[in-house]
Coordinates of C-alpha atoms in Angstrom, one line a residue:
Chain A
M921 CA -4.6 106.6 85.7
D922 CA -2.6 103.7 86.2
Y923 CA -4.7 100.9 85.8
T924 CA -2.3 98.0 86.3
S925 CA -2.4 99.1 90.0
L926 CA -6.0 98.9 90.3
R927 CA -7.7 95.9 91.9
D928 CA -10.0 93.6 90.0
D929 CA -13.3 95.2 91.5
E930 CA -11.8 98.5 91.0
L931 CA -11.7 98.1 87.3
M932 CA -15.0 96.5 87.1
D933 CA -16.3 99.8 89.0
R934 CA -14.8 101.7 86.1
L935 CA -16.0 99.0 83.6
R936 CA -19.4 100.2 84.9
G937 CA -18.5 103.7 83.4
R938 CA -17.7 102.4 80.4
D939 CA -13.7 102.7 80.9
L940 CA -12.2 101.2 77.8
G941 CA -8.8 101.5 79.4
A942 CA -9.8 99.4 82.7
F943 CA -11.2 96.7 80.1
E944 CA -8.1 96.6 78.6
A945 CA -6.2 96.4 82.0
L946 CA -8.6 93.1 82.6
Y947 CA -7.9 91.7 79.1
D948 CA -4.2 91.9 79.5
R949 CA -4.2 90.8 83.3
Y950 CA -7.0 87.7 82.5
G951 CA -6.9 87.3 78.7
D952 CA -3.9 84.5 78.7
L953 CA -5.7 82.7 81.5
V954 CA -9.4 82.8 80.1
Y955 CA -7.6 81.6 76.7
S956 CA -6.0 78.6 78.6
V957 CA -8.8 77.4 80.3
S958 CA -11.0 77.6 77.4
L959 CA -8.2 75.7 75.0
R960 CA -7.8 73.1 77.5
V961 CA -11.5 72.3 77.4
V962 CA -12.3 72.9 73.6
G963 CA -9.1 71.7 72.0
D964 CA -8.7 74.1 69.2
T965 CA -7.3 77.5 69.3
Y966 CA -9.7 79.3 67.1
V967 CA -12.6 77.9 69.0
A968 CA -10.7 79.0 72.2
E969 CA -10.1 82.7 70.6
D970 CA -13.9 82.7 70.2
V971 CA -15.0 81.5 73.4
T972 CA -12.3 84.1 75.0
Q973 CA -13.7 87.1 72.7
D974 CA -17.0 86.4 74.1
V975 CA -16.4 85.8 77.7
F976 CA -14.5 89.4 77.8
L977 CA -17.5 90.9 75.9
R978 CA -20.1 89.6 78.1
V979 CA -17.8 91.3 81.1
W980 CA -17.8 94.3 78.7
R981 CA -22.1 94.3 78.3
R982 CA -22.9 93.0 81.7
P983 CA -20.2 94.3 84.1
E984 CA -23.3 94.4 86.8
Q985 CA -23.3 90.9 86.7
F986 CA -20.2 90.4 88.8
D987 CA -21.1 90.7 92.5
L988 CA -18.4 91.2 94.7
S989 CA -20.2 90.1 97.7
R990 CA -20.3 86.5 96.1
G991 CA -16.6 86.2 95.4
R992 CA -13.7 87.4 93.6
F993 CA -13.3 88.6 90.4
I994 CA -11.4 86.1 89.0
T995 CA -13.4 83.3 90.6
W996 CA -16.5 84.6 88.2
L997 CA -14.5 85.2 85.4
L998 CA -13.2 81.7 85.3
S999 CA -16.4 80.2 86.0
V1000 CA -17.9 82.4 83.3
A1001 CA -15.3 80.9 80.8
R1002 CA -15.4 77.4 81.7
N1003 CA -19.1 77.2 81.3
R1004 CA -18.9 78.9 77.9
S1005 CA -16.5 76.6 77.0
I1006 CA -18.2 73.7 78.1
D1007 CA -21.2 74.8 76.3
Q1008 CA -18.9 75.1 73.1
R1009 CA -17.5 71.7 73.7
R1010 CA -21.1 70.0 73.6
S1011 CA -21.9 71.9 71.0
Q1012 CA -18.9 70.7 68.8
S1013 CA -19.5 67.3 70.2
R1014 CA -23.4 67.4 68.9
R1015 CA -22.4 68.8 65.4
M1016 CA -19.8 66.1 64.9
R1017 CA -22.1 63.5 66.4
H1018 CA -19.9 61.8 68.2
E1019 CA -17.8 62.5 71.1
A1020 CA -14.9 63.6 68.9
V1021 CA -13.5 65.9 71.4
P1022 CA -11.2 64.0 73.7
A1023 CA -11.1 65.0 77.4
P1024 CA -8.4 67.0 78.1
A1025 CA -7.8 65.4 81.4
E1026 CA -7.3 61.9 79.6
E1027 CA -4.4 63.3 77.6
E1028 CA -1.8 64.7 80.0
D1029 CA -2.0 66.1 83.7
A1030 CA -3.2 69.7 83.5
L1031 CA -2.7 69.7 87.3
P1032 CA -0.3 71.1 88.7
S1033 CA 1.8 73.5 86.5
D1034 CA 5.2 74.6 86.9
D1035 CA 5.3 76.6 83.7
D1036 CA 5.7 80.3 84.9
R1037 CA 5.6 81.5 81.5
D1038 CA 6.6 85.0 81.5
D1039 CA 3.5 87.2 82.0
P1040 CA 4.2 89.9 84.2
A1041 CA 0.4 91.2 84.2
L1042 CA -0.9 87.7 85.2
A1043 CA 1.9 86.8 87.5
T1044 CA 1.7 90.1 89.8
V1045 CA -2.1 89.2 90.1
I1046 CA -2.2 85.3 90.6
A1047 CA 1.5 84.0 91.1
D1048 CA 0.4 83.5 94.8
D1049 CA -2.6 81.8 94.1
R1050 CA -0.8 79.4 91.6
A1051 CA 1.8 78.7 94.4
A1052 CA -0.9 77.7 96.9
V1053 CA -3.1 75.7 94.5
R1054 CA 0.3 73.5 93.5
V1055 CA 0.5 72.6 97.2
A1056 CA -2.9 72.5 97.6
L1057 CA -3.1 69.6 94.6
Q1058 CA 0.1 68.0 95.6
V1059 CA -1.9 66.7 98.5
L1060 CA -4.4 65.0 96.3
P1061 CA -4.3 61.7 95.5
P1062 CA -4.5 61.0 92.0
E1063 CA -7.8 59.2 91.8
Q1064 CA -9.2 62.8 93.3
K1065 CA -7.3 65.0 91.1
L1066 CA -8.6 63.0 88.2
A1067 CA -12.2 63.1 89.4
I1068 CA -12.2 66.7 89.6
Q1069 CA -10.2 67.4 86.2
L1070 CA -12.8 65.1 84.3
A1071 CA -15.6 67.3 85.9
Y1072 CA -13.9 70.7 85.5
F1073 CA -12.0 70.5 82.1
G1074 CA -14.2 67.8 80.7
G1075 CA -17.5 69.0 81.7
M1076 CA -18.8 65.4 82.9
T1077 CA -21.2 64.6 85.4
Q1078 CA -20.4 62.4 88.2
Q1079 CA -22.2 59.9 86.7
E1080 CA -20.3 60.3 83.1
I1081 CA -16.9 60.2 85.3
A1082 CA -18.3 56.8 87.1
N1083 CA -19.2 55.2 83.3
K1084 CA -15.9 56.3 82.1
L1085 CA -13.5 55.3 84.8
G1086 CA -15.8 52.1 85.5
Q1087 CA -16.4 53.0 89.4
P1088 CA -19.5 52.9 91.2
L1089 CA -21.3 56.6 91.2
G1090 CA -21.1 56.7 94.9
T1091 CA -17.2 56.6 95.0
V1092 CA -17.0 59.5 92.4
K1093 CA -19.1 61.6 94.6
T1094 CA -16.8 60.8 97.7
R1095 CA -13.2 61.4 95.5
I1096 CA -14.9 64.8 94.2
R1097 CA -16.3 65.9 97.5
L1098 CA -13.0 64.8 99.5
G1099 CA -10.6 65.9 97.0
M1100 CA -12.3 69.5 96.8
Q1101 CA -12.6 69.4 100.7
K1102 CA -8.8 68.9 100.9
M1103 CA -8.0 71.8 98.5
R1104 CA -10.3 73.8 100.3
V1105 CA -8.3 73.6 103.7
V1106 CA -4.9 73.8 102.0
L1107 CA -5.8 76.8 100.2
Q1108 CA -7.4 78.6 103.1
E1109 CA -4.2 77.9 105.3
R1110 CA -2.1 78.9 102.7
R1111 CA -3.4 82.1 101.0
A1112 CA -2.5 85.4 102.1
P1113 CA -5.3 87.9 102.8
E1114 CA -7.1 88.6 99.9
G1115 CA -5.7 91.7 97.8
R1116 CA -7.7 91.3 94.2
Chain B
M1473 CA -36.6 65.7 93.5
R1474 CA -36.2 68.3 96.7
M1475 CA -33.3 68.9 98.4
D1476 CA -32.6 70.1 101.7
C1477 CA -29.7 72.3 103.6
E1478 CA -27.5 69.0 104.4
A1479 CA -28.2 67.4 101.1
A1480 CA -27.4 70.7 99.3
R1481 CA -24.4 71.3 100.7
E1482 CA -23.0 67.7 100.1
H1483 CA -23.6 68.4 96.5
A1484 CA -22.0 71.9 96.4
D1485 CA -18.5 70.7 95.3
A1486 CA -19.9 68.9 92.7
A1487 CA -22.3 71.8 91.8
A1488 CA -19.3 74.2 91.8
L1489 CA -17.1 71.8 89.2
G1490 CA -20.7 71.3 87.1
A1491 CA -20.9 67.8 87.5
L1492 CA -24.0 67.6 89.1
D1493 CA -26.7 65.5 86.8
H1494 CA -29.9 67.5 85.1
D1495 CA -32.1 66.5 88.0
E1496 CA -29.8 66.9 91.1
R1497 CA -28.7 70.4 89.4
R1498 CA -32.4 71.3 89.4
A1499 CA -33.1 70.5 92.7
F1500 CA -29.7 72.1 94.0
E1501 CA -30.5 75.6 92.1
Q1502 CA -33.9 75.8 93.5
H1503 CA -32.7 75.0 97.0
V1504 CA -29.7 77.7 96.6
A1505 CA -32.3 80.2 95.3
G1506 CA -33.8 80.3 98.6
C1507 CA -31.0 79.7 101.2
R1508 CA -28.5 82.2 101.8
E1509 CA -26.3 80.1 103.7
C1510 CA -25.8 77.4 101.0
T1511 CA -25.5 79.9 98.7
A1512 CA -22.1 80.9 100.9
V1513 CA -21.4 77.3 100.6
L1514 CA -21.5 77.3 96.6
D1515 CA -19.7 80.5 96.4
A1516 CA -16.7 79.1 98.4
A1517 CA -16.8 75.7 96.4
R1518 CA -16.9 77.9 93.1
E1519 CA -13.7 79.6 94.7
T1520 CA -12.2 76.2 95.0
A1521 CA -13.4 75.0 91.7
S1522 CA -12.0 77.9 89.8
S1523 CA -8.4 77.1 91.7
V1524 CA -8.3 74.0 89.4
A1525 CA -8.2 76.8 86.3
I1526 CA -5.5 79.0 88.1
A1527 CA -3.1 76.1 88.6
A1528 CA -3.5 75.0 84.9
P1529 CA -0.9 75.6 82.2
L1530 CA -1.0 78.9 80.4
A1531 CA -1.3 79.1 76.8
A1532 CA -0.4 82.4 75.0
S1533 CA -3.3 84.2 73.2
S1534 CA -2.3 86.3 70.1
A1535 CA -2.2 89.9 69.9
A1536 CA -4.9 89.7 67.2
L1537 CA -7.1 88.2 69.5
K1538 CA -6.4 91.1 71.7
S1539 CA -7.2 93.8 68.9
R1540 CA -10.4 92.0 68.3
V1541 CA -11.8 92.0 71.6
M1542 CA -10.6 95.7 72.1
A1543 CA -12.4 96.7 68.8
S1544 CA -15.4 94.5 69.5
A1545 CA -15.7 96.3 72.9
A1546 CA -15.2 99.9 71.6
V1547 CA -17.8 99.0 68.9
L1548 CA -20.4 98.0 71.3
N1549 CA -19.6 101.0 73.3
G1550 CA -20.2 103.3 70.6
V1551 CA -17.0 104.5 69.8
R1552 CA -16.3 104.7 66.1
H1553 CA -12.5 103.8 65.2
V1554 CA -10.6 105.2 62.7
P1555 CA -9.5 103.5 59.7
Q1556 CA -6.5 101.3 60.4
V1557 CA -4.4 102.9 57.8
R1558 CA -4.7 106.0 60.2
W1559 CA -4.0 104.2 63.8
P1560 CA -2.8 100.7 62.8
T1561 CA -4.9 98.9 66.0
I1562 CA -7.7 99.8 68.1
A1563 CA -5.2 99.9 71.1
A1564 CA -4.0 102.8 69.3
A1565 CA -7.7 104.5 69.5
A1566 CA -7.9 102.8 73.3
A1567 CA -4.4 104.7 73.7
V1568 CA -6.0 108.2 73.1
V1569 CA -9.0 107.4 75.7
V1570 CA -6.3 106.4 78.3
A1571 CA -4.3 109.5 77.2
V1572 CA -7.0 111.9 77.8
G1573 CA -7.2 111.0 81.4
G1574 CA -3.5 112.1 81.7
L1575 CA -1.3 109.1 81.0
T1576 CA 0.6 107.8 78.0
W1577 CA 0.3 104.6 76.8
G1578 CA 3.3 102.6 77.7
G1579 CA 3.5 103.3 81.3
I1580 CA 6.4 106.1 81.0
T1581 CA 7.5 106.7 84.0
Q1582 CA 7.1 109.6 86.5
A1583 CA 11.2 110.8 85.9
R1584 CA 11.2 110.4 82.1
L1585 CA 8.0 112.5 81.8
N1586 CA 9.7 115.3 83.9
D1587 CA 12.6 114.9 81.7
E1588 CA 11.0 114.9 78.8
Q1589 CA 8.4 118.0 79.4
Q1590 CA 8.6 119.4 76.2
A1591 CA 8.0 116.3 74.5
R1592 CA 5.0 116.0 76.5
D1593 CA 3.7 119.2 75.9
A1594 CA 3.5 118.3 72.4
A1595 CA 2.3 114.9 72.6
E1596 CA -0.7 116.4 74.8
A1597 CA -1.6 118.8 72.3
R1598 CA -1.4 115.8 69.8
V1599 CA -3.6 113.9 72.5
S1600 CA -6.0 116.9 72.5
A1601 CA -6.6 117.0 69.0
Q1602 CA -7.1 113.2 68.9
S1603 CA -9.3 113.3 71.5
Q1604 CA -11.4 116.1 70.0
E1605 CA -11.5 113.9 67.1
L1606 CA -12.3 110.7 68.8
A1607 CA -15.0 112.8 70.8
E1608 CA -16.7 114.2 67.3
M1609 CA -16.7 110.7 66.1
R1610 CA -18.2 109.2 69.2
A1611 CA -20.9 111.9 68.7
S1612 CA -21.6 111.0 65.3
F1613 CA -21.5 107.4 65.7
D1614 CA -24.6 105.4 64.6
E1615 CA -26.0 103.8 67.6
S1616 CA -27.8 101.2 65.3
A1617 CA -24.3 100.0 64.0
A1618 CA -23.7 98.8 67.6
R1619 CA -27.3 97.5 67.7
T1620 CA -26.7 95.5 64.9
L1621 CA -23.4 94.1 66.3
E1622 CA -25.6 93.5 69.9
L1623 CA -28.0 91.3 67.8
A1624 CA -25.7 89.4 65.6
G1625 CA -26.3 85.7 67.0
T1626 CA -22.7 84.2 67.0
V1627 CA -19.2 85.5 67.4
D1628 CA -18.3 84.8 63.7
Q1629 CA -21.3 87.2 62.7
Q1630 CA -20.4 89.7 65.5
N1631 CA -16.5 89.7 63.6
Q1632 CA -18.3 89.9 60.7
V1633 CA -20.4 93.1 61.6
I1634 CA -17.3 94.6 63.1
D1635 CA -15.3 94.2 60.0
I1636 CA -18.2 95.9 58.3
V1637 CA -18.3 98.9 61.0
L1638 CA -14.8 99.4 60.6
R1639 CA -14.8 100.2 56.8
P1640 CA -14.0 103.9 56.4
D1641 CA -16.8 104.6 54.2
V1642 CA -19.6 102.6 56.2
T1643 CA -23.1 104.4 56.4
K1644 CA -26.2 103.7 58.0
T1645 CA -29.5 104.0 56.2
E1646 CA -32.9 103.6 58.0
L1647 CA -35.4 101.4 56.3
S1648 CA -39.0 102.4 56.2
A1649 CA -42.1 100.1 56.2
T1650 CA -44.3 100.4 53.0
G1651 CA -48.3 99.2 53.6
A1652 CA -47.2 95.7 53.1
A1653 CA -45.9 95.5 56.7
P1654 CA -46.7 98.8 58.5
G1655 CA -45.3 97.6 61.5
A1656 CA -41.5 96.5 60.2
T1657 CA -38.6 98.8 60.9
G1658 CA -35.2 98.2 59.5
R1659 CA -31.7 99.6 59.1
C1660 CA -28.6 99.0 56.8
I1661 CA -25.0 99.3 57.4
W1662 CA -23.2 99.6 54.2
S1663 CA -19.7 99.8 52.4
R1664 CA -20.2 100.8 49.1
T1665 CA -16.6 100.5 47.8
Q1666 CA -16.6 97.3 49.4
G1667 CA -19.9 95.8 48.4
I1668 CA -20.4 94.8 51.7
G1669 CA -23.1 95.4 54.6
A1670 CA -25.5 94.3 57.2
V1671 CA -29.2 94.4 57.5
V1672 CA -31.5 94.0 60.4
A1673 CA -35.2 94.3 60.4
E1674 CA -37.9 94.0 63.1
N1675 CA -41.5 93.5 63.3
L1676 CA -41.7 91.6 60.4
P1677 CA -44.7 89.3 59.8
P1678 CA -44.1 85.6 59.2
A1679 CA -43.6 85.4 55.6
P1680 CA -46.0 83.2 53.3
E1681 CA -45.2 79.9 53.1
G1682 CA -43.1 79.6 50.0
T1683 CA -41.4 82.7 50.2
A1684 CA -38.8 84.6 51.9
Y1685 CA -37.3 88.1 52.7
E1686 CA -34.9 89.3 50.5
M1687 CA -32.7 92.2 50.3
W1688 CA -31.6 94.2 47.5
I1689 CA -29.2 97.1 46.9
I1690 CA -31.0 99.3 44.1
Y1691 CA -29.2 100.9 41.2
E1692 CA -30.5 103.2 38.6
K1693 CA -30.0 100.0 35.7
E1694 CA -30.4 97.3 38.3
W1695 CA -31.6 95.6 41.5
I1696 CA -29.0 93.3 43.0
S1697 CA -29.9 90.7 45.5
G1698 CA -28.0 90.6 49.0
G1699 CA -29.7 87.5 49.7
T1700 CA -32.5 86.3 52.0
L1701 CA -33.1 87.4 55.6
S1702 CA -32.8 84.9 58.5
V1703 CA -36.4 85.7 60.3
D1704 CA -37.0 84.5 63.7
R1705 CA -40.5 83.5 65.4
E1706 CA -40.4 87.3 66.7
G1707 CA -40.0 89.0 63.4
Y1708 CA -36.4 89.4 63.7
G1709 CA -34.5 89.1 60.5
R1710 CA -30.6 89.7 59.8
L1711 CA -28.4 89.5 57.1
I1712 CA -24.7 90.0 56.5
V1713 CA -24.1 90.8 52.7
R1714 CA -20.9 89.7 51.3
K1715 CA -19.6 90.9 48.0
V1716 CA -22.6 91.1 46.1
S1717 CA -22.4 91.7 42.1
G1718 CA -24.9 92.4 39.6
R1719 CA -25.4 91.5 36.2
E1720 CA -24.7 94.7 34.4
A1721 CA -20.8 95.9 34.2
D1722 CA -22.1 99.4 35.4
P1723 CA -25.3 99.2 37.3
G1724 CA -25.7 103.2 37.2
R1725 CA -26.3 105.3 40.2
F1726 CA -26.9 104.0 43.5
V1727 CA -30.4 104.6 44.9
G1728 CA -30.8 102.9 47.9
F1729 CA -32.0 99.3 49.6
A1730 CA -35.2 97.5 49.9
I1731 CA -36.6 94.3 51.5
T1732 CA -39.3 92.5 49.2
L1733 CA -41.0 89.0 49.4
E1734 CA -39.8 86.8 46.9
P1735 CA -40.4 82.9 45.9
L1736 CA -38.0 80.6 48.1
D1737 CA -37.4 78.9 44.8
G1738 CA -35.8 82.0 43.7
S1739 CA -36.6 84.4 40.8
F1740 CA -34.8 86.4 38.1
G1741 CA -34.7 90.0 39.8
R1742 CA -37.5 91.6 41.9
T1743 CA -40.7 90.1 41.7
G1744 CA -42.6 90.8 44.9
D1745 CA -43.8 93.4 46.8
M1746 CA -41.4 95.8 48.8
V1747 CA -42.0 95.4 52.7
L1748 CA -39.2 98.0 53.7
A1749 CA -37.3 100.3 51.8
S1750 CA -34.6 103.1 51.8
T1751 CA -36.0 105.1 49.5
R1752 CA -39.3 105.0 46.8
P1753 CA -37.7 104.5 43.3

């Protein structure tokens, strides 16, 4: 069985049959991506590793939670990874009794990235996606991009973003809505028919 | 706060980014739970939100992390892995599983396989032997070890339990209830050479005030404390035992395990009644 040629949903079907090889193929494909998202959110390599482990073990334990009719596997996986990372970040903040963990988006612009690190397993799957997203993000005004970043990586609500930026809540809501709409339109235009 | 379709669709992008406040999120989720159309809008918004992550710079995770994840998955699956000295990483064990399906681990090309038919035959024979061994190990694996892992509360605890389960001499022992707590059950995994293990117990009655459940490793000459169990409201207790040591240089023959009720402020040796025990010393 050549797992590398299987689509994500096919690998997930095999996961339901407790196929460890399929699980490893998914890890090889998305391990670095999940780790990167987690690291971006929690800002600590050890915590990011724990989150990555936790995310993949959830996939392994509960593959039935992925519903192909609701969207692509990568969307679901990244949603799990992001949510778990935000939970961990909040837990860290509570433990430290102050907001010691800076919002990654404040430190540098996480979007878009031009680093096509040599990761063949990932590149074969999401190279087109990354290219499409970069184009989509280039059309966003910086303030829309920042609001989206603060929400996604910083785990901030719209009200928290408004407070942080000193902007009215309505302005932040508009920035997020318009930014997401623009991205959606560009992505729909650029994305090839879904293969995975 | 109630939300109609129009409002829900306005909130979908923020919801997908996790940016709604508590009340908004609650109202949004209530609406979406009963509205197929808005669920589809949310799914599309999630697709866009995940793009933010896809474009983010990539960081390389360590090979050790992969080994940890694969080991955890394999343990949860009930596959007992051989000691590291024989197959250095869990990937090697996974390779056998893959190889059973007819492929080699590293993606060797078909052309090369054709050229190396003889070598492949020999490899397949080895794989067959290894797969047989793996099947036997799987059959003999203690389900309770996987259950122990499943019930470990944190990733850190999971890793500790995995560390114990992967020890070559690990054994599993069922703990039986005594008259003090007739409904309780328990089990222990234990590496005798390393002096480490994990204990889980279920249906423990609430410990009387000022007392706690304490686990003991019983030897002929001495009962050595493994520590006190953390017990939740449902009577589920757990303890990871790390490197116990007793007063006696030679405590004598190993006898078994027990859980007793002991004063919270400590005691010299066992004083309370046994609640669970592996044997009746």
